[in-house]
CSV table of C-alpha atoms and ligand atoms in Angstrom, one decimal:
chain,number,residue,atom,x,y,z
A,1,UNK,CA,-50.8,-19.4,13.2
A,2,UNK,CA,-53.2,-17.1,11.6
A,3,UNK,CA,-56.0,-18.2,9.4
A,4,UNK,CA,-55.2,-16.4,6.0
A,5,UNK,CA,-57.2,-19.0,4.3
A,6,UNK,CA,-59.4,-15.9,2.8
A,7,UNK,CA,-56.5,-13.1,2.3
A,8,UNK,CA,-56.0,-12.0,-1.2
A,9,UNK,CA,-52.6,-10.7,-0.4
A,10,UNK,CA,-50.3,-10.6,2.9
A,11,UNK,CA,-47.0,-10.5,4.6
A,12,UNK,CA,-45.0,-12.5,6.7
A,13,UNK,CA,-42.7,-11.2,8.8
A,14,UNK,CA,-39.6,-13.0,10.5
A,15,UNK,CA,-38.4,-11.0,13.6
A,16,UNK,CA,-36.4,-13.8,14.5
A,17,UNK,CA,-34.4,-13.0,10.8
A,18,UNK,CA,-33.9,-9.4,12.1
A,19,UNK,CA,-32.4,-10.8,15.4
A,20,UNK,CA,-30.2,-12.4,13.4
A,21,UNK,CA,-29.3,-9.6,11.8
A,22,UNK,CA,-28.7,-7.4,15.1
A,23,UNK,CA,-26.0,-10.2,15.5
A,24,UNK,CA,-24.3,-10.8,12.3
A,25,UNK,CA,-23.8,-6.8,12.8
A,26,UNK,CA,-22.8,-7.0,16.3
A,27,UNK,CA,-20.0,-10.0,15.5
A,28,UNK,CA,-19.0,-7.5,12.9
A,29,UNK,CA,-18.7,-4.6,14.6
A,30,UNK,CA,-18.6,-6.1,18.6
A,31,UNK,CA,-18.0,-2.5,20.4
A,32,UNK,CA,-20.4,-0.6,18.3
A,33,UNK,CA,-24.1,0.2,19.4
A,34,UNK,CA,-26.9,0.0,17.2
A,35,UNK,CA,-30.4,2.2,16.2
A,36,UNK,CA,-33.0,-0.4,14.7
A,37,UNK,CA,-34.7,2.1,12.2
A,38,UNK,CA,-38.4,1.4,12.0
A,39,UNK,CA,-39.5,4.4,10.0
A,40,UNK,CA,-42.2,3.9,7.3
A,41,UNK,CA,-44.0,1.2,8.6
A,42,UNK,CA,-40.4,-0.6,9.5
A,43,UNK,CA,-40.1,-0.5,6.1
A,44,UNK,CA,-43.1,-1.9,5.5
A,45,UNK,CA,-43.0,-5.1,8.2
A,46,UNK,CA,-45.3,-3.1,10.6
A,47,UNK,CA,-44.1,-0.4,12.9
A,48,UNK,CA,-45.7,-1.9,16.1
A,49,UNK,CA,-44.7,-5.5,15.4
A,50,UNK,CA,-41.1,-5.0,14.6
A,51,UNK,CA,-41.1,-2.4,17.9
A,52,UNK,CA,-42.1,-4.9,20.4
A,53,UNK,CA,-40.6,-7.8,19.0
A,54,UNK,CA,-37.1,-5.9,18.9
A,55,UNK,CA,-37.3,-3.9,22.4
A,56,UNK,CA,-35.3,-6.1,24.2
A,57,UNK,CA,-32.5,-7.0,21.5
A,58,UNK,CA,-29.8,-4.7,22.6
A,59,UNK,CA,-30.7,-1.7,20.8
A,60,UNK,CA,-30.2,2.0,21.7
A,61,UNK,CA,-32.9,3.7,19.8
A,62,UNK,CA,-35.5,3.5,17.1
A,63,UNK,CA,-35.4,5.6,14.5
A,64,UNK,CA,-38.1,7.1,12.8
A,65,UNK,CA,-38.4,10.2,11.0
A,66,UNK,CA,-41.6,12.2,12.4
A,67,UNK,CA,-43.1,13.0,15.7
A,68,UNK,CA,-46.2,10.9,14.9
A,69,UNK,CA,-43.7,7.8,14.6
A,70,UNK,CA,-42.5,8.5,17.7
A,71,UNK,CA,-45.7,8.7,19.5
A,72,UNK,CA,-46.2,5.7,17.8
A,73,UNK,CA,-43.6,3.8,19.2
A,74,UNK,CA,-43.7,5.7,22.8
A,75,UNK,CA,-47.4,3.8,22.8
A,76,UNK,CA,-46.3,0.5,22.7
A,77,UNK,CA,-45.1,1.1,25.6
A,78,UNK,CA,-41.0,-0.4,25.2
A,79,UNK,CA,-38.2,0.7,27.2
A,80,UNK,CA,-35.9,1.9,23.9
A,81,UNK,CA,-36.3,5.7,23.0
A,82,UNK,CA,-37.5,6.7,19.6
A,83,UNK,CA,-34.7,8.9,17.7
A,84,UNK,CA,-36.4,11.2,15.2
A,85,UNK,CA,-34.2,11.4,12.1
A,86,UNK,CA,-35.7,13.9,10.1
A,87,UNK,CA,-36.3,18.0,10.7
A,88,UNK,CA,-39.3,19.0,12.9
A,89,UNK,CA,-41.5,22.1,13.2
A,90,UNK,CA,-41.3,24.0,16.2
A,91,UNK,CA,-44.4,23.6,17.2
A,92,UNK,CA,-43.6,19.9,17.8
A,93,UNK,CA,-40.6,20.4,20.0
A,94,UNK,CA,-42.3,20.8,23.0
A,95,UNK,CA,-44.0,17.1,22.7
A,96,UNK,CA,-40.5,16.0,22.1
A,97,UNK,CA,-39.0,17.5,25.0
A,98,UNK,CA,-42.1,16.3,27.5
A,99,UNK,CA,-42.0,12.9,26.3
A,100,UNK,CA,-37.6,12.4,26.3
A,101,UNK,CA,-37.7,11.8,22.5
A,102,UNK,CA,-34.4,11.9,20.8
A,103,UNK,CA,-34.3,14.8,17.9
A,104,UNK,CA,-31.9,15.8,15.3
A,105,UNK,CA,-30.1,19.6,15.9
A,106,UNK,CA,-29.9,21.2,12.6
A,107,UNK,CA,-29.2,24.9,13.9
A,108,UNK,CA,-28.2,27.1,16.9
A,109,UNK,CA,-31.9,28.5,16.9
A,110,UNK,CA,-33.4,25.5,17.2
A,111,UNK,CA,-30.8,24.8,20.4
A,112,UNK,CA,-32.1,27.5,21.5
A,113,UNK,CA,-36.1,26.9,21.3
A,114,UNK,CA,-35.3,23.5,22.9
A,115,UNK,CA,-33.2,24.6,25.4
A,116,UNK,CA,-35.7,27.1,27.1
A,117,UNK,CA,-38.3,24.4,26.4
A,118,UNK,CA,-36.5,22.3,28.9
A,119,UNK,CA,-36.4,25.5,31.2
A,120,UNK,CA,-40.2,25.4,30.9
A,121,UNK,CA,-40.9,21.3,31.5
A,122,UNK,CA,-37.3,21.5,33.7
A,123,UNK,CA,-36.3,18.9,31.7
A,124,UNK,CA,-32.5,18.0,29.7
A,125,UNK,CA,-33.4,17.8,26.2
A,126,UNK,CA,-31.6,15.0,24.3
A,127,UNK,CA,-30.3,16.4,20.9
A,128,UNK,CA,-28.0,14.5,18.8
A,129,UNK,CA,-26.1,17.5,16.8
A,130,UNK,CA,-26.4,16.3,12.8
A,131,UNK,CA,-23.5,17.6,10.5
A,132,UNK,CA,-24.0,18.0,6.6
A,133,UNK,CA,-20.7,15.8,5.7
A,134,UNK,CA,-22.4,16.1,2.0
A,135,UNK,CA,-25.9,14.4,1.7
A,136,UNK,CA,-27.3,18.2,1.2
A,137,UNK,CA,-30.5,17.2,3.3
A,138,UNK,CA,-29.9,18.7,6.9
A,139,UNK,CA,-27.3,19.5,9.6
A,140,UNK,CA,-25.3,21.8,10.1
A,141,UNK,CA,-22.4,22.4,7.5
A,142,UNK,CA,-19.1,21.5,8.7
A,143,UNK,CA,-17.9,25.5,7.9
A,144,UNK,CA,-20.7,26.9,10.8
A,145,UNK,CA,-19.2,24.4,13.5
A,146,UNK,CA,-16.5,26.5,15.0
A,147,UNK,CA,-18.0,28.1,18.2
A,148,UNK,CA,-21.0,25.8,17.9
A,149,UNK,CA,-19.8,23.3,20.8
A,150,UNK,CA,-19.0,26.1,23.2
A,151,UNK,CA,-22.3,28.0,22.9
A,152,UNK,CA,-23.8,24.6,23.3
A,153,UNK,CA,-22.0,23.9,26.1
A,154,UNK,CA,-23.8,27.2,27.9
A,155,UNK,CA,-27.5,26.1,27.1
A,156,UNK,CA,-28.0,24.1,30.1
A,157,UNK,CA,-30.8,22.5,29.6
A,158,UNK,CA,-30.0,20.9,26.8
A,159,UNK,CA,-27.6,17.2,26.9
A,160,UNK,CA,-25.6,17.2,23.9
A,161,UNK,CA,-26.0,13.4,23.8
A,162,UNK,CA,-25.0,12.7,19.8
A,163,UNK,CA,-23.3,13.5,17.0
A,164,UNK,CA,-24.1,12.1,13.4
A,165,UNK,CA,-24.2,12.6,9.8
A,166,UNK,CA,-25.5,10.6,6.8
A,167,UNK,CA,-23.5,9.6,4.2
A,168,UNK,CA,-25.0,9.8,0.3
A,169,UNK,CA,-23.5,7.5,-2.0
A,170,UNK,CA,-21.5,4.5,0.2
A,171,UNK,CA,-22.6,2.2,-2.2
A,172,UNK,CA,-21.7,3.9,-5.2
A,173,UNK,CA,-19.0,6.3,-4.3
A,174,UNK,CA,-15.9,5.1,-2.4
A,175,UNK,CA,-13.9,8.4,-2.7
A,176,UNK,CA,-16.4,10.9,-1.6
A,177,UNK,CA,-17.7,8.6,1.2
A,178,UNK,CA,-13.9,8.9,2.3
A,179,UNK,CA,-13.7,12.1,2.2
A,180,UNK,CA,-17.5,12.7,4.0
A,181,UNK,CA,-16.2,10.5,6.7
A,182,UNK,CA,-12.7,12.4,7.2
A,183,UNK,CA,-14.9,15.8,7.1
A,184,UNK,CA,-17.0,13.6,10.0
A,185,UNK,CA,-14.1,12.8,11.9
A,186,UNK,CA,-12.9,16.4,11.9
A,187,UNK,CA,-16.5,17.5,13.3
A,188,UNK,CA,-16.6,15.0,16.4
A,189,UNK,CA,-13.1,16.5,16.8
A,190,UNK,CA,-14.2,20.0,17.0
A,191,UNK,CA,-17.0,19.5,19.0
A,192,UNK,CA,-15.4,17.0,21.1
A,193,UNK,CA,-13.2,19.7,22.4
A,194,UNK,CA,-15.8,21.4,24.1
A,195,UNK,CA,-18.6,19.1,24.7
A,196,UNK,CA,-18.8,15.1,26.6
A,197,UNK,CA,-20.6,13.3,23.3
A,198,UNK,CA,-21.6,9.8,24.6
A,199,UNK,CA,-23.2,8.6,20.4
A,200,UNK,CA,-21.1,9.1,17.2
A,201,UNK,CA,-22.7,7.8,14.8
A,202,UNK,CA,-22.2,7.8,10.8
A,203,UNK,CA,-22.7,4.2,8.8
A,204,UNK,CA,-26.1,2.9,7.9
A,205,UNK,CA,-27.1,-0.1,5.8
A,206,UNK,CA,-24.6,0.6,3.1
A,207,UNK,CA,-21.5,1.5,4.9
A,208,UNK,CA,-21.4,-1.1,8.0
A,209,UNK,CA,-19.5,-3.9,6.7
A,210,UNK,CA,-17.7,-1.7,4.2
A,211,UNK,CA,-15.8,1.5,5.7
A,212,UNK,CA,-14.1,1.7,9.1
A,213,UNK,CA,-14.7,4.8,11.1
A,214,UNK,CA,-13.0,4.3,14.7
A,215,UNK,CA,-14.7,7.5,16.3
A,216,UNK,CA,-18.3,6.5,16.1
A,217,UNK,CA,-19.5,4.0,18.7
A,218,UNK,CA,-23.2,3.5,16.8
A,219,UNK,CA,-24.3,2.5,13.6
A,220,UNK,CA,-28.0,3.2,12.2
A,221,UNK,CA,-29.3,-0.1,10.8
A,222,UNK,CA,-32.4,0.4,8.0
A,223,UNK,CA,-32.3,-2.2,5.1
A,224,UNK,CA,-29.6,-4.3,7.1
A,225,UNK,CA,-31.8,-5.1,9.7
A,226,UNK,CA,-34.6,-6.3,7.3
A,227,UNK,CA,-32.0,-8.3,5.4
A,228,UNK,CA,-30.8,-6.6,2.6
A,229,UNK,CA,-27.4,-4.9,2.3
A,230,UNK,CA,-26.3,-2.7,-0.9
A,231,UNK,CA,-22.5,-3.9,-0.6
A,232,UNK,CA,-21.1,-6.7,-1.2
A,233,UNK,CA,-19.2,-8.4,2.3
A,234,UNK,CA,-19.0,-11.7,3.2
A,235,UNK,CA,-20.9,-10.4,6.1
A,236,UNK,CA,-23.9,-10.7,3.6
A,237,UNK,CA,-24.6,-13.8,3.0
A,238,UNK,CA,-24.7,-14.4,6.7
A,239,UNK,CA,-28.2,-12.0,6.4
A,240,UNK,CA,-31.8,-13.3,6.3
A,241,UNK,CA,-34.8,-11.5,4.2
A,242,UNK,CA,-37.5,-10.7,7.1
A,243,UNK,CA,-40.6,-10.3,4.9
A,244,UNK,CA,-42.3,-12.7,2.3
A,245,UNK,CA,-45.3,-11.0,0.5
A,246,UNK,CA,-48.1,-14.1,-0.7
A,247,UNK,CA,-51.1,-13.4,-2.6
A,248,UNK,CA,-53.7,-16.2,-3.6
A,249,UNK,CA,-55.1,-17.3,-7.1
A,250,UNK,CA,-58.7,-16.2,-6.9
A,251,UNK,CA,-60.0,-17.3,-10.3
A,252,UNK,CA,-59.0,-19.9,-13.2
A,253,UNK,CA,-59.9,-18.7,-16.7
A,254,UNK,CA,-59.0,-20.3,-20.2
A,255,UNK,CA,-58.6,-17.6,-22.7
A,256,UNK,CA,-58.5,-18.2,-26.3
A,257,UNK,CA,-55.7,-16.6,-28.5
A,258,UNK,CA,-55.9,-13.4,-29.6
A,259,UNK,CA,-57.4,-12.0,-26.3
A,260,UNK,CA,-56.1,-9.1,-25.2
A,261,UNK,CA,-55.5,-9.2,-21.1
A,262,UNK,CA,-55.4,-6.5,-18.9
A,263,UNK,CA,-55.9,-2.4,-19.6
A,264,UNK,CA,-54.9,-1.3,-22.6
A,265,UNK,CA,-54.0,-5.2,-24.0
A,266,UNK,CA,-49.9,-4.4,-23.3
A,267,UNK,CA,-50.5,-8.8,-23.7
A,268,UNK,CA,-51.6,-10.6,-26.1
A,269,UNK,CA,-52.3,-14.1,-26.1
A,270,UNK,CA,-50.7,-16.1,-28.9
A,271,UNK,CA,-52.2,-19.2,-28.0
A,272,UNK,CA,-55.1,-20.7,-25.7
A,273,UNK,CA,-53.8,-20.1,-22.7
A,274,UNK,CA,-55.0,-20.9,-18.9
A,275,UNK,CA,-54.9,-17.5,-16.4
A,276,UNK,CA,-54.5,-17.2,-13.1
A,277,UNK,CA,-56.2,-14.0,-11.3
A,278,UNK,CA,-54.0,-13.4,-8.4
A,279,UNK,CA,-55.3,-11.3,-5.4
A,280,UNK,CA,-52.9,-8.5,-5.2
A,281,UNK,CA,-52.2,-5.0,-7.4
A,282,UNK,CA,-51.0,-2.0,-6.7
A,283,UNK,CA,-53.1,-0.8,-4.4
A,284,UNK,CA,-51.0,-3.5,-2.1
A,285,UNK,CA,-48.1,-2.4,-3.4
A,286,UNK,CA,-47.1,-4.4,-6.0
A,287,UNK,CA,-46.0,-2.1,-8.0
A,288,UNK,CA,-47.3,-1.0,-11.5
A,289,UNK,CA,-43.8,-0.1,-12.9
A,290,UNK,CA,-43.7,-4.0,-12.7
A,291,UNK,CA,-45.9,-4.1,-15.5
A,292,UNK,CA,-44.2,-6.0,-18.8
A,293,UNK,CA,-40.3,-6.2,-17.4
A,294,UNK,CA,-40.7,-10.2,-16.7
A,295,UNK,CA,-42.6,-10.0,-13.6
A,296,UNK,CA,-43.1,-13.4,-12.1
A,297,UNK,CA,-44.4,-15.0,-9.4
A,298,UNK,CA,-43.9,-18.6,-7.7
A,299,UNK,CA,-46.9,-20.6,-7.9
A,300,UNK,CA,-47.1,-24.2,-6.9
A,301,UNK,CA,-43.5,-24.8,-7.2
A,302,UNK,CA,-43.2,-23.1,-10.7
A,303,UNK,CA,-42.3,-19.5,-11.6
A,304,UNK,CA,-45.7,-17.7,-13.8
A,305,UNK,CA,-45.0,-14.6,-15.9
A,306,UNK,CA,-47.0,-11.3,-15.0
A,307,UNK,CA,-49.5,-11.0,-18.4
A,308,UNK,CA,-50.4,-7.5,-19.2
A,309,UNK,CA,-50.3,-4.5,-16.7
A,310,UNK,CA,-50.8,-4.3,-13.2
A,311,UNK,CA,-54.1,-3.4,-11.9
A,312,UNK,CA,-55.0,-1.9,-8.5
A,313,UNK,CA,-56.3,-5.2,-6.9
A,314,UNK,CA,-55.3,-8.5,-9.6
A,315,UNK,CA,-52.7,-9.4,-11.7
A,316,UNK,CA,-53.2,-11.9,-14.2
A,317,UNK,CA,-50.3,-14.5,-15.2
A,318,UNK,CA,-49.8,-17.7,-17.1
A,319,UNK,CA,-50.3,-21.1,-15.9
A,320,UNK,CA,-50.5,-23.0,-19.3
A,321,UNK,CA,-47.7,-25.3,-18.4
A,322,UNK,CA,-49.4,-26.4,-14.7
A,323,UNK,CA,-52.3,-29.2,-14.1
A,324,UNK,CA,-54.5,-28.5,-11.0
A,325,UNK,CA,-53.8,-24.9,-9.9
A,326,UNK,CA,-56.7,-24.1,-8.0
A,327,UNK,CA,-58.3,-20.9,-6.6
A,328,UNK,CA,-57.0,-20.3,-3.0
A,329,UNK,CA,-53.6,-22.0,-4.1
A,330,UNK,CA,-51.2,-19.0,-2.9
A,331,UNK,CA,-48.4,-17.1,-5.0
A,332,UNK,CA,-44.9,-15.9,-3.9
A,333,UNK,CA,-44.9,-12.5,-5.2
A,334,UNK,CA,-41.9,-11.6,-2.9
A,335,UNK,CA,-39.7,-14.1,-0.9
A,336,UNK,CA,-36.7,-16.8,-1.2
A,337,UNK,CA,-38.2,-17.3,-5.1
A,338,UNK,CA,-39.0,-13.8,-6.0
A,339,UNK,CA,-36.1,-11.4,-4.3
A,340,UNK,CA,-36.4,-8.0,-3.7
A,341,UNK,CA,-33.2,-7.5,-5.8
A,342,UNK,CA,-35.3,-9.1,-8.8
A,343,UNK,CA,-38.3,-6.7,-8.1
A,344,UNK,CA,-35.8,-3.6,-7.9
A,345,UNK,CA,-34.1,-4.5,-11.5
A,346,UNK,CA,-37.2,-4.6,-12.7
A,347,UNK,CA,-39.2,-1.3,-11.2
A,348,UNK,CA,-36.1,0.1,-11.8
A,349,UNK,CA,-36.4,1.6,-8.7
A,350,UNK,CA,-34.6,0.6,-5.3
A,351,UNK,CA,-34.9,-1.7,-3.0
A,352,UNK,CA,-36.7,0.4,0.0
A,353,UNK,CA,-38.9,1.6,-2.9
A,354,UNK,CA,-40.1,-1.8,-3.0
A,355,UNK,CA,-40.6,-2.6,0.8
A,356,UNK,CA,-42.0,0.4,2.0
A,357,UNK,CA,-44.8,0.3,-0.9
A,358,UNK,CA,-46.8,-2.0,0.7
A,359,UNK,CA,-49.8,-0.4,2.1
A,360,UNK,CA,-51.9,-0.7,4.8
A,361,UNK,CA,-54.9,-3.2,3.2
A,362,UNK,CA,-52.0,-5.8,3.4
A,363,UNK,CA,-51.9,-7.7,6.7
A,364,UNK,CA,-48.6,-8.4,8.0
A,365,UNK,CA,-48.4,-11.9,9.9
A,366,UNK,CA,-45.1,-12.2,12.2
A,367,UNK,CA,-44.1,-15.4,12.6
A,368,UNK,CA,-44.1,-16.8,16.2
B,401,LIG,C1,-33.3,6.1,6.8
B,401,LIG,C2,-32.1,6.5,7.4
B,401,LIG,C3,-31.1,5.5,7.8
B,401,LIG,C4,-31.3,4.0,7.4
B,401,LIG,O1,-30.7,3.8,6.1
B,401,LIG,P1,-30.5,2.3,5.6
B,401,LIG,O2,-29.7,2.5,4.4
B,401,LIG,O3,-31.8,1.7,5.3
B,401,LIG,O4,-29.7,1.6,6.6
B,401,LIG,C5,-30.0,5.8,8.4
B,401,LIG,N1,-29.8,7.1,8.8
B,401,LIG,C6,-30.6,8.1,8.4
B,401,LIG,C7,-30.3,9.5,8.8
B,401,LIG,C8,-31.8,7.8,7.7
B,401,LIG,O5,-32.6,8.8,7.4
């Protein structure tokens, strides 16, 4: 194992938890294939670590949402195609057609472009054809898809290898997401008529173990795969959290009451009170919404509140009621004893708010 004897803050990362999680979803959902998404630092775990620790785990693609992700995950050098989920700018499709990548069609002129790029490089361009079932973010509305398959069908360079759409409130919404995924069903029928579509994919994190869609063959696994699903399934529990964020008590300090701590003295202390200076702010990614909600972190076996705000490198919090906390001793800030769910109540944010925030000074350790 890694020395982090003189890291203020860092993360460990459990690839074998997201192995796990490939399976729990694959026992779910046994004929279904699955794209790992490792966009935004795979959530924060470290794009490079979590692509070659998951290359050879059955998956179908990585998904990412730029170019530069892609190149990112083309370097380290893995056998599994990267699958850019977002829109691109023209002047990146010809990188995407030289190097095989898998992109997102959002419009007949970008068929188009592609398809006489692959003229150019004489290659098949890979497109998966995205339909706007009702997130409003890209695709092609369901309305514009009559006569779509057939002039796809004539650009021949291009392989028609996908059909998707992404669905906006699974968690919250039961009724729309039914009626997204009958407007989904109706497009793969459509387009089906004219064109041989190997993917069909629609369910992500919060729809897997909650909606049954029998024409898709893939599912797109984000939060899932790190752990954490939205819905509640009994598939659920069966998940294991892939990231634990430490930090380390640099400094011991007895303040007596009536000190104000931190900017703007949000805290006061109402009696003499022993603080801890933890290692980590949010410049790491600890986020300063977390400032006064009940922040906490695990120290030595007991849970310490957060005093004051955040500040970009330290937090301060209270260790009155320990004997022989020491500098060096480390802190859960975000584990087993600290959830992300906790973390999320509190920023009042959501969950891949919280897991993507941590920035590059923090190293991420994977566990062997
Ligand atoms: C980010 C993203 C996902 C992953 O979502 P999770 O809820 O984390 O599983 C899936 N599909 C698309 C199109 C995305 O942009």
């Amino acid at each position: 194992m890694q020395d982090t004897s003189l890291y203020r803050a860092w993360a460990e990362v459990d690839t074998h938890a997201m192995r796990h999680n490939l399976g729990v979803v694959q026992r779910f959902l046994p004929t279904h294939k699955r794209m790992a998404i490792v966009k935004a630092e795979a959530y924060g775990h470290g794009l490079e670590g979590v692509v070659r620790a998951l290359d050879d785990a059955d998956i179908e693609f990585f998904g990412v949402a730029t170019p530069a992700e892609a190149r990112r995950v083309q370097a380290c050098g893995c056998r599994t195609s990267p699958f850019i989920l977002g829109p691109c700018f023209p002047a990146e499709r010809e990188a995407i057609v030289q190097n095989g990548w898998r992109a997102a069609l959002c419009s007949l002129e970008e068929a188009e472009h592609f398809n006489s790029l692959g003229a150019l490089y004489g290659k098949k361009v890979n497109l998966h054809i995205n339909v706007d079932t009702g997130m409003g973010r890209a695709g092609l509305l369901p309305q514009d898809l009559p006569g779509v398959g057939e002039k796809l069908r004539q650009m021949e360079n291009l392989h028609i290898e996908g059909v998707y759409s992404h669905l906006s409130a699974a968690a919250e919404d039961i009724s729309f997401t039914h009626r997204q995924i009958q407007s989904y069903e109706q497009a793969v029928a459509e387009l089906t008529n004219r064109l041989d579509i190997p993917y069909r994919h629609l369910c992500s994190s919060s729809a897997v173990f909650n909606y049954n869609v029998p024409c898709t063959n893939m599912v797109r696994l984000g939060r899932i795969l790190y752990g954490y699903s939205p819905m509640p399934s009994p598939y659920n529990k069966e998940l294991r959290t892939s990231l634990t964020l430490y930090s380390r008590v640099t400094l011991l300090r007895t303040l007596p009451s009536d000190h104000g701590v931190s900017y703007n003295h949000t805290y006061i202390t109402d009696r003499t009170t022993k603080v801890a200076t933890i290692g980590i702010g949010f410049g790491d990614g600890y986020l300063h919404y977390l400032s006064n909600t009940g922040a906490r972190v695990y120290l030595n076996g007991s849970y310490c509140p957060v005093l004051g705000r955040i500040t970009m490198d330290q937090i301060m919090v209270d260790v009155t009621h320990m004997r022989g906390v020491q500098p060096g001793d480390v802190a859960e800030i975000m584990g087993p004893h600290v959830p992300w769910e906790e973390l999320t109540a509190r920023a009042k944010t959501i969950p891949s708010n919280i897991i993507t925030s941590i920035t590059g000074r923090v190293p991420r350790i994977y566990l062997p």
